[in-house]
CSV table of C-alpha atoms in Angstrom, one decimal:
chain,number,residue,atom,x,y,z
A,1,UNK,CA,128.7,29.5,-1.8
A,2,UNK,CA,126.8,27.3,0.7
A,3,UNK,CA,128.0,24.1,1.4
A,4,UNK,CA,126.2,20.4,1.8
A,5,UNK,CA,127.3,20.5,5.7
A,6,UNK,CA,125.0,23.8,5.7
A,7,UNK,CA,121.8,22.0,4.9
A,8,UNK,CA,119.2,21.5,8.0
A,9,UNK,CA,120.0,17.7,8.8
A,10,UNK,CA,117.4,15.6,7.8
A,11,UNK,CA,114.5,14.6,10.2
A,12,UNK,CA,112.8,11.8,8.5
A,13,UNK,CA,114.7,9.8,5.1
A,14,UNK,CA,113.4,6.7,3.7
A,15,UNK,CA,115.0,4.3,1.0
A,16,UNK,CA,113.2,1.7,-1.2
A,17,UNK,CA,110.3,1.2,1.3
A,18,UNK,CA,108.3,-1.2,-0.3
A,19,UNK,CA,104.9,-3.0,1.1
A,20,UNK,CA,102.6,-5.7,-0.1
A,21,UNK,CA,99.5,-6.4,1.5
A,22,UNK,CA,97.2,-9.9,0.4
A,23,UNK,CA,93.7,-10.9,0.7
A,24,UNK,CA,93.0,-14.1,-0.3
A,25,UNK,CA,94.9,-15.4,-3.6
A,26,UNK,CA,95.4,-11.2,-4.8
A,27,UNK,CA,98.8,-9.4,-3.8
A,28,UNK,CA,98.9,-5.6,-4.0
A,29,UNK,CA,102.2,-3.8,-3.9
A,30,UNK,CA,101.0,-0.7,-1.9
A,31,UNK,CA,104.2,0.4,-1.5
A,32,UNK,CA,107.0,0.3,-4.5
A,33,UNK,CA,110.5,1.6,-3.9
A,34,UNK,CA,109.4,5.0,-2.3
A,35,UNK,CA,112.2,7.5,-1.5
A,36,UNK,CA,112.2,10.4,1.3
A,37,UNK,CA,114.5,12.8,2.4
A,38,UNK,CA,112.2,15.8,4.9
A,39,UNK,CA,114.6,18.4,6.1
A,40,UNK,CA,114.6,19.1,9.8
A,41,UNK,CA,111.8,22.5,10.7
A,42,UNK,CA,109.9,21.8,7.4
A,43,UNK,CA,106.9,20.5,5.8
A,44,UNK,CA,106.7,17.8,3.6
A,45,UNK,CA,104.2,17.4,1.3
A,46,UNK,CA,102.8,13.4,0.2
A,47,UNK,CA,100.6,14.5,-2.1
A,48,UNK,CA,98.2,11.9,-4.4
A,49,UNK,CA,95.0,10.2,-4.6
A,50,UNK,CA,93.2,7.5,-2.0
A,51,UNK,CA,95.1,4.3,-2.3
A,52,UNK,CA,98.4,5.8,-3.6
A,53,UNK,CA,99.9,4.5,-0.7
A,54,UNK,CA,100.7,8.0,1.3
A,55,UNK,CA,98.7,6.3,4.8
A,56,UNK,CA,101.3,3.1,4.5
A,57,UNK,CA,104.3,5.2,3.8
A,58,UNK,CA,103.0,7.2,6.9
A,59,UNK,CA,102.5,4.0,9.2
A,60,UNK,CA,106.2,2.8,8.2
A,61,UNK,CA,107.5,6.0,9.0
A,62,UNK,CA,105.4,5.9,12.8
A,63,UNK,CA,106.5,2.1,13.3
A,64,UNK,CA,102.6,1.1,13.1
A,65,UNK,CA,103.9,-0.8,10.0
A,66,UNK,CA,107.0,-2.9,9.1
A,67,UNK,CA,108.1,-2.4,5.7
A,68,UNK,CA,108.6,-5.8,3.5
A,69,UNK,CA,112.2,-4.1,2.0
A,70,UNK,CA,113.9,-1.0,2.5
A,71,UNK,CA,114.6,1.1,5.2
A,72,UNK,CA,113.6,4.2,7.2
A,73,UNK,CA,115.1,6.7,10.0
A,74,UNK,CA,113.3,8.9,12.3
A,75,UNK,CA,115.6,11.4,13.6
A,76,UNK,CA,118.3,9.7,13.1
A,77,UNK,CA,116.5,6.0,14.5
A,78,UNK,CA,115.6,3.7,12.5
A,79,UNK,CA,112.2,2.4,12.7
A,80,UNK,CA,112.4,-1.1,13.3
A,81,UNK,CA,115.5,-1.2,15.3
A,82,UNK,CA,114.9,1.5,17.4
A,83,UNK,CA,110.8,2.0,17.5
A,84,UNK,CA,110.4,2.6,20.9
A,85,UNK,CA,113.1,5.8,20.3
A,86,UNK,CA,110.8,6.8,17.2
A,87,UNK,CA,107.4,6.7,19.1
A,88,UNK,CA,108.9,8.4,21.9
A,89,UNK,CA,109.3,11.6,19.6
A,90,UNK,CA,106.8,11.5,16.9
A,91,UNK,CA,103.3,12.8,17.5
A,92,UNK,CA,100.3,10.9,14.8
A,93,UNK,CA,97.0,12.4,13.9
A,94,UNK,CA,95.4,9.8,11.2
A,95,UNK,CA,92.1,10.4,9.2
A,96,UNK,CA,89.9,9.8,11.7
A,97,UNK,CA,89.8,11.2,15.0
A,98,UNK,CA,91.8,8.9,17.8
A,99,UNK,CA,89.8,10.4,20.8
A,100,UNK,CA,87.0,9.2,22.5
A,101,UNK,CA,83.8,10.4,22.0
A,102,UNK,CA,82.5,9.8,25.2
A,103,UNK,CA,85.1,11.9,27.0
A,104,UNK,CA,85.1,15.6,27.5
A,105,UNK,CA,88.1,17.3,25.1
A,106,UNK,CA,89.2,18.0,28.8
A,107,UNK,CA,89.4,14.5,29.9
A,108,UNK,CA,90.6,13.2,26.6
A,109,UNK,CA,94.1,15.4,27.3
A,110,UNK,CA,93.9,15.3,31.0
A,111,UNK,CA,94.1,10.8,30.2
A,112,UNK,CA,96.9,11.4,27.5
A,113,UNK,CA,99.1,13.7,29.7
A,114,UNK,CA,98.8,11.2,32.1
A,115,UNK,CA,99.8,8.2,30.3
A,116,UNK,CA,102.9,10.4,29.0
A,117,UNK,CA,103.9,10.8,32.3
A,118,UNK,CA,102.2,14.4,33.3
A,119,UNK,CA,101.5,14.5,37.3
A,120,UNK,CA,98.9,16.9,39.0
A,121,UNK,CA,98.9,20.4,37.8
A,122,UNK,CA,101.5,19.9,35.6
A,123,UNK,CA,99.2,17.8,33.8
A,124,UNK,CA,96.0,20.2,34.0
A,125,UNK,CA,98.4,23.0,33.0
A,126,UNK,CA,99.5,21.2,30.0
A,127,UNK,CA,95.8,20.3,29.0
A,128,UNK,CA,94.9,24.2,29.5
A,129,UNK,CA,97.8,25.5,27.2
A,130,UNK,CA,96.7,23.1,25.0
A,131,UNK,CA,93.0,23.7,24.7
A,132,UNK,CA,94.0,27.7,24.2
A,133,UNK,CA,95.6,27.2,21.4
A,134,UNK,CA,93.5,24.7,19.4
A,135,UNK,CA,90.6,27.7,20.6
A,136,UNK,CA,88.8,24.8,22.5
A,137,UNK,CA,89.0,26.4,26.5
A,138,UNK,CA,85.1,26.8,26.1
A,139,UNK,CA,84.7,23.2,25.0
A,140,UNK,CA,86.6,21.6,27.0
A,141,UNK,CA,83.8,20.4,29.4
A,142,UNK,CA,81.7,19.2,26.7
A,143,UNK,CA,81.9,15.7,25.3
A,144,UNK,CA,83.8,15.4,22.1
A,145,UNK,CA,80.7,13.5,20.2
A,146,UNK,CA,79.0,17.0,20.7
A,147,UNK,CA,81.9,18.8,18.5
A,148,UNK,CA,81.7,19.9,14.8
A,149,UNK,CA,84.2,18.4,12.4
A,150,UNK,CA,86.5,21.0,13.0
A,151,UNK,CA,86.9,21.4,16.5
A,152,UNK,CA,87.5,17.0,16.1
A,153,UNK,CA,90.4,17.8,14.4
A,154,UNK,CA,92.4,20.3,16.6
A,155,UNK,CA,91.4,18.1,19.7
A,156,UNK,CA,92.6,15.4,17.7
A,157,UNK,CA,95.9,17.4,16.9
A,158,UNK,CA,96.0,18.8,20.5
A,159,UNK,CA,96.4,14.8,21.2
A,160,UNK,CA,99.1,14.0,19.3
A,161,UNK,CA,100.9,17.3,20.8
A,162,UNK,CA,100.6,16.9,24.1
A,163,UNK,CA,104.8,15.5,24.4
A,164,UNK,CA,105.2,18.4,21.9
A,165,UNK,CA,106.8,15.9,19.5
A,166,UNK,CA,109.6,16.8,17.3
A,167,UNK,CA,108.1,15.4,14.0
A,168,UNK,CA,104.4,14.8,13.5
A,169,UNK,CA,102.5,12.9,10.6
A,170,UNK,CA,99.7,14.3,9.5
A,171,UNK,CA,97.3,11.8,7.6
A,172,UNK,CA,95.1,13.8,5.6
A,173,UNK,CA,94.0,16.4,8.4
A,174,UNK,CA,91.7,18.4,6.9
A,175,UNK,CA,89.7,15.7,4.9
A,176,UNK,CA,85.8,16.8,5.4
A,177,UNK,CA,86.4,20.2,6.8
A,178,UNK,CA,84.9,23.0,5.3
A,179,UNK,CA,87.3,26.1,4.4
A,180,UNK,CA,87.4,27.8,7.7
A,181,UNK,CA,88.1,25.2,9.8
A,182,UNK,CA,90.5,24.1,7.2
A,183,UNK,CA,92.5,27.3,7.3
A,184,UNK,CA,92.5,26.7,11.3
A,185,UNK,CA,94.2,23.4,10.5
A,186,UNK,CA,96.7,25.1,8.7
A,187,UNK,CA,97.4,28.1,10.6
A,188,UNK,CA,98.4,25.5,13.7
A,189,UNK,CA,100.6,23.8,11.7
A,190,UNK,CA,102.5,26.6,10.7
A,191,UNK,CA,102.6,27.5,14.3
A,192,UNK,CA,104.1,24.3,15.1
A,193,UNK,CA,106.7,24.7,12.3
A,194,UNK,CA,108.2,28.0,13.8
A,195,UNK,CA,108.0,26.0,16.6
A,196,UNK,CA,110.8,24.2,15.2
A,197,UNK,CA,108.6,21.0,14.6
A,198,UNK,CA,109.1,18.8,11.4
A,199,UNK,CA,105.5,18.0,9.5
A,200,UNK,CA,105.1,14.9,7.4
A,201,UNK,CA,101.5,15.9,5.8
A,202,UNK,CA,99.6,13.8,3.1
A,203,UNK,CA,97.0,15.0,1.5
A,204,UNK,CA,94.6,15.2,-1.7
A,205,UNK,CA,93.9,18.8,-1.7
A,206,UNK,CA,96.2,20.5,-4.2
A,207,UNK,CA,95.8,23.7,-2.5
A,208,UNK,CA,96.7,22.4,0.9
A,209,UNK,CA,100.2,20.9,-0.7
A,210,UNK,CA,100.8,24.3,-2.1
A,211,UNK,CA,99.9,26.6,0.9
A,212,UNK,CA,101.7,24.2,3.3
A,213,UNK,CA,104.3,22.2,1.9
A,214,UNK,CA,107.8,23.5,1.4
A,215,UNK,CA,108.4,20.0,-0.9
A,216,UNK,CA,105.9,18.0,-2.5
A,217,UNK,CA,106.4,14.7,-3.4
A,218,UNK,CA,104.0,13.5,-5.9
A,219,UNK,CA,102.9,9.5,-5.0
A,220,UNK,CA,100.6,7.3,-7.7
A,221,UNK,CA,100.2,3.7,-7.2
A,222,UNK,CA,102.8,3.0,-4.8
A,223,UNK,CA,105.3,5.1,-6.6
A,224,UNK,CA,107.2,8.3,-6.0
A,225,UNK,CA,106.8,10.3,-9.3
A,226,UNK,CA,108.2,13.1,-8.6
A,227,UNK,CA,109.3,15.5,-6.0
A,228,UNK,CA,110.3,19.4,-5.4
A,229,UNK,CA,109.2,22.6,-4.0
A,230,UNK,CA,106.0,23.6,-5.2
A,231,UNK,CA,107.5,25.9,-7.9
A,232,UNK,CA,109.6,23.6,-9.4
A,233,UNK,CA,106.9,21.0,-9.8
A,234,UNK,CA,104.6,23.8,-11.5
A,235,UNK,CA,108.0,25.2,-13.7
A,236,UNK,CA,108.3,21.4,-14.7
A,237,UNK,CA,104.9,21.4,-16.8
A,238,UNK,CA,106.0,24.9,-18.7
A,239,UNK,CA,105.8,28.2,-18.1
A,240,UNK,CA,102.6,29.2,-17.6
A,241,UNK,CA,99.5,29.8,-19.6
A,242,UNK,CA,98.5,32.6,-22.1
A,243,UNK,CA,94.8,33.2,-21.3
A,244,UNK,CA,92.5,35.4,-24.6
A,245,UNK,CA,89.6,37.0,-25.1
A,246,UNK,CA,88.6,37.8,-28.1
A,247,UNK,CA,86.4,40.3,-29.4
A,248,UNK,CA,85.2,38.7,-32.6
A,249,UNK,CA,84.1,34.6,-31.1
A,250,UNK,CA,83.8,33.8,-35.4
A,251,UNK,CA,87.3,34.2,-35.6
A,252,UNK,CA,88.5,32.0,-32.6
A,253,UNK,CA,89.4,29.2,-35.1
A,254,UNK,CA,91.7,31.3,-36.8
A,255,UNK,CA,93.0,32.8,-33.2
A,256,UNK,CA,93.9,29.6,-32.5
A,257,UNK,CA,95.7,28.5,-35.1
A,258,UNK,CA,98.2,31.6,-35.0
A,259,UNK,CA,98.8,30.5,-31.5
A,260,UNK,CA,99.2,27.1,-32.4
A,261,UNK,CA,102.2,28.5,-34.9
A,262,UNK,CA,103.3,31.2,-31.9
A,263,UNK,CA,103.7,28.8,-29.2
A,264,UNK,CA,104.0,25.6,-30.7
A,265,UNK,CA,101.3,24.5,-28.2
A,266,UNK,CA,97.9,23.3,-29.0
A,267,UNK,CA,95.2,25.5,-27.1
A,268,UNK,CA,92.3,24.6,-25.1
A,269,UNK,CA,88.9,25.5,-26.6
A,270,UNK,CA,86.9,26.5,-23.5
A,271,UNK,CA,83.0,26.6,-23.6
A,272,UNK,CA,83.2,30.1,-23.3
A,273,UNK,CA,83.0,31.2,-27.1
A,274,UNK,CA,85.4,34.8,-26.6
A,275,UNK,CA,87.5,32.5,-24.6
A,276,UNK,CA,90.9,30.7,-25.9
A,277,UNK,CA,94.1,29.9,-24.0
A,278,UNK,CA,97.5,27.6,-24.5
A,279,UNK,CA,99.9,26.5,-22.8
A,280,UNK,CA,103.6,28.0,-22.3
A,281,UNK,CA,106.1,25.3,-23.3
A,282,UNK,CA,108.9,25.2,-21.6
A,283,UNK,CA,111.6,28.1,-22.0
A,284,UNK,CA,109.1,29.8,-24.2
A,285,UNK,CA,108.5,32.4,-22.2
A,286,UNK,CA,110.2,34.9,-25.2
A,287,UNK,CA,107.3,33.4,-27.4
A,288,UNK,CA,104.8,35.2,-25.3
A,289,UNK,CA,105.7,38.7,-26.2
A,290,UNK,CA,104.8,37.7,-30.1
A,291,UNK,CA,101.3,36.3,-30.0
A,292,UNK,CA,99.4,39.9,-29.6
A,293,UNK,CA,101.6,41.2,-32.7
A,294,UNK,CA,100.6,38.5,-34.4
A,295,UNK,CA,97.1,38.3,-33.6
A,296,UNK,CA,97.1,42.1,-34.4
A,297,UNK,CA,98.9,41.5,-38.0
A,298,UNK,CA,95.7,39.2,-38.8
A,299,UNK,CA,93.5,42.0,-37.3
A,300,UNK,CA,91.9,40.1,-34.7
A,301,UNK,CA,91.4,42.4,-31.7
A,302,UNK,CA,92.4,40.6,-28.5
A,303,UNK,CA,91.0,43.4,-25.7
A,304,UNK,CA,92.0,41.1,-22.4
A,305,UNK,CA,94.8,39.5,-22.7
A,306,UNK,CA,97.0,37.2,-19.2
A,307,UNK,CA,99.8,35.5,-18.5
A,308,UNK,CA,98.7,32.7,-15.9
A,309,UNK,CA,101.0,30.0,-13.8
A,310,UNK,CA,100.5,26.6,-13.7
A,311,UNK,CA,98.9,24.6,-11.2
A,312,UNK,CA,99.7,21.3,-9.2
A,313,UNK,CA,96.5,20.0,-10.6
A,314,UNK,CA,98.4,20.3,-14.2
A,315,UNK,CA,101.7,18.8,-12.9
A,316,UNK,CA,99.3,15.7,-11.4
A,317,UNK,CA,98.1,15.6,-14.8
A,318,UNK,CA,100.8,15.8,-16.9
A,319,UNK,CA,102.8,13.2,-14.8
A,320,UNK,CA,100.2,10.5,-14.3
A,321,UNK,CA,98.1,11.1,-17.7
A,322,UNK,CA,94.7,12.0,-15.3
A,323,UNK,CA,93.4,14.4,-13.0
A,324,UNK,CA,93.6,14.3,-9.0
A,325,UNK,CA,90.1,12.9,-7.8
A,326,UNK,CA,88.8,14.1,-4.4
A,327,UNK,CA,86.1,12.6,-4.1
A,328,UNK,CA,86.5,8.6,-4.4
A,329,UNK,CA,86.4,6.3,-1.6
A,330,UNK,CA,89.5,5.5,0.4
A,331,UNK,CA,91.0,2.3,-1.3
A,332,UNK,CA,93.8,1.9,0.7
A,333,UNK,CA,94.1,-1.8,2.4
A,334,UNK,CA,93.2,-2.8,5.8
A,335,UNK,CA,96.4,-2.9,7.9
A,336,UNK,CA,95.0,-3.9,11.2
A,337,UNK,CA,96.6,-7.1,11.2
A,338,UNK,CA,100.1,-5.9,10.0
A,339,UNK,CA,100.5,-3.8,13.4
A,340,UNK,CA,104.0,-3.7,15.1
A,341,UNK,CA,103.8,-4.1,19.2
């Protein structure tokens, strides 16, 4: 039987943060009581729409923000008290890339290595390893205004790596990318996991929470809603999904009413006329085995018949009453003027 003192000690924990921002006579609570606790050597899913508040709980956690109540530690500092200890081990890539255009990918690391204290070749040698292994060695001499949207975003991760930090926040990373350059994004940063770093990602992409994040916590309108691994988010919505066709579509009506009474779920109608699912309630699984019998006692003929699991897109749903939108502007407030020096 494990005990507590066996857990990984925690890497970044967070209590009540709470943040308001103004503009003129309006207040917005951006921030409302949030909770963290990230494990040491894992990822750590904020997972919610634009203006939730996942960038402010991120610029807290960095020091580029002081919260207006709670409090926050950074491997083991807290963030106010002890900033210049937080920056000195956390590495920051935001939602837009923090190098400059002008430059040469080269030039940008070779300035960066500098500044953190890198001298002659160890400084070109740490710019080289790090160009290898974001695959940018060949575009290193080019400037980074020349670069598609993905190689932006591993030179802009190759920056915020270059004093191989021991816990990085990612700010929506892969935000634009298409799917390859995506799943490049998210191949380094399970590199730099069994590295033994600790990654803070937010993000709006279900699928990047599930493929990444060994806990998700689920963030609406300031407000942790929930949080868990991935499976126990998806087990808290049900069980699954019984997915139909039918081979008679005149007799969906009545297909659906004997799962209705099978299930005690309502089922989803989909265009697709053969088509009919529902919903698993939770510990229902033993219902499952009795909706073909008693599809096949009312002589309906059911020739496909699945089982399917639920999705973070239906746990968003369920807990906030709408769907995750990908696709709306970024609403979250201007913070330029609340920077910490």
């Amino acid at each position: 039987m494990s005990d507590a003192s066996d857990a990984p000690p925690l890497a970044v924990e967070a209590t009540g943060l709470v943040k308001h921002f103004t503009s003129g006579k309006k207040t917005t609570k951006a921030v409302d009581g949030v909770d963290l606790a990230v494990p040491a050597g894992s990822v750590f899913g904020l997972l919610g729409p634009n203006g939730a508040g996942k960038t402010t709980v991120v610029r807290i956690l960095a020091t580029l923000l002081r919260a207006d109540a709670g409090s926050a530690r950074v491997l083991g500092h807290d963030v106010v008290a002890e900033a210049d200890a937080v920056r000195g081990a956390v590495g920051l890539t935001g939602q837009y890339a923090s190098v400059d255009e002008d430059l040469t990918g080269t030039e940008n690391l070779l300035m960066l290595a500098r500044l953190y204290g890198f001298r002659g070749p160890a400084a070109k040698s740490r710019v080289a390893d790090l160009l290898e292994a974001f695959s940018l060695t060949d575009a290193g001499g080019r400037q980074v205004k020349t670069y598609s949207g993905g190689m932006r975003r591993r030179i802009d991760l190759a920056a915020s790596l270059v004093l191989s930090p021991r816990v990085l926040f990612l700010d929506e990373p892969t935000t634009g990318l298409d799917p390859r350059s995506r799943n490049q994004v998210w191949d380094i940063v399970r590199v730099l996991v069994d590295d033994g770093a600790t990654v803070l990602l937010t993000t709006q992409y279900l699928e990047e929470a599930d493929q990444l994040a060994d806990r998700i916590g689920v963030i609406d309108s300031g407000r942790l809603i929930a949080q868990g691994t991935p499976s126990e988010l998806k087990r808290s919505v049900g069980e699954g999904s019984v997915d139909l066709r039918l081979a008679d579509s005149a007799r969906r009506a009545e297909a659906a009413e004997i799962v209705r009474r099978t299930l005690g779920t309502e089922p989803a109608i989909p265009t697709d006329p053969y088509a009919l699912s529902a919903r698993v309630p939770d510990d229902g699984a033993h219902l499952v085995a009795q909706v073909l019998p008693a599809l096949g006692d009312a002589g309906i003929a059911v020739p496909e018949f699945s089982l399917g699991q639920p999705s973070l897109d239906e746990v968003f749903l369920t807990l906030t009453g709408k769907p995750l939108p990908t696709d709306e502007p970024d609403a979250e407030p201007a913070v330029a003027e609340e920077v910490s020096r």
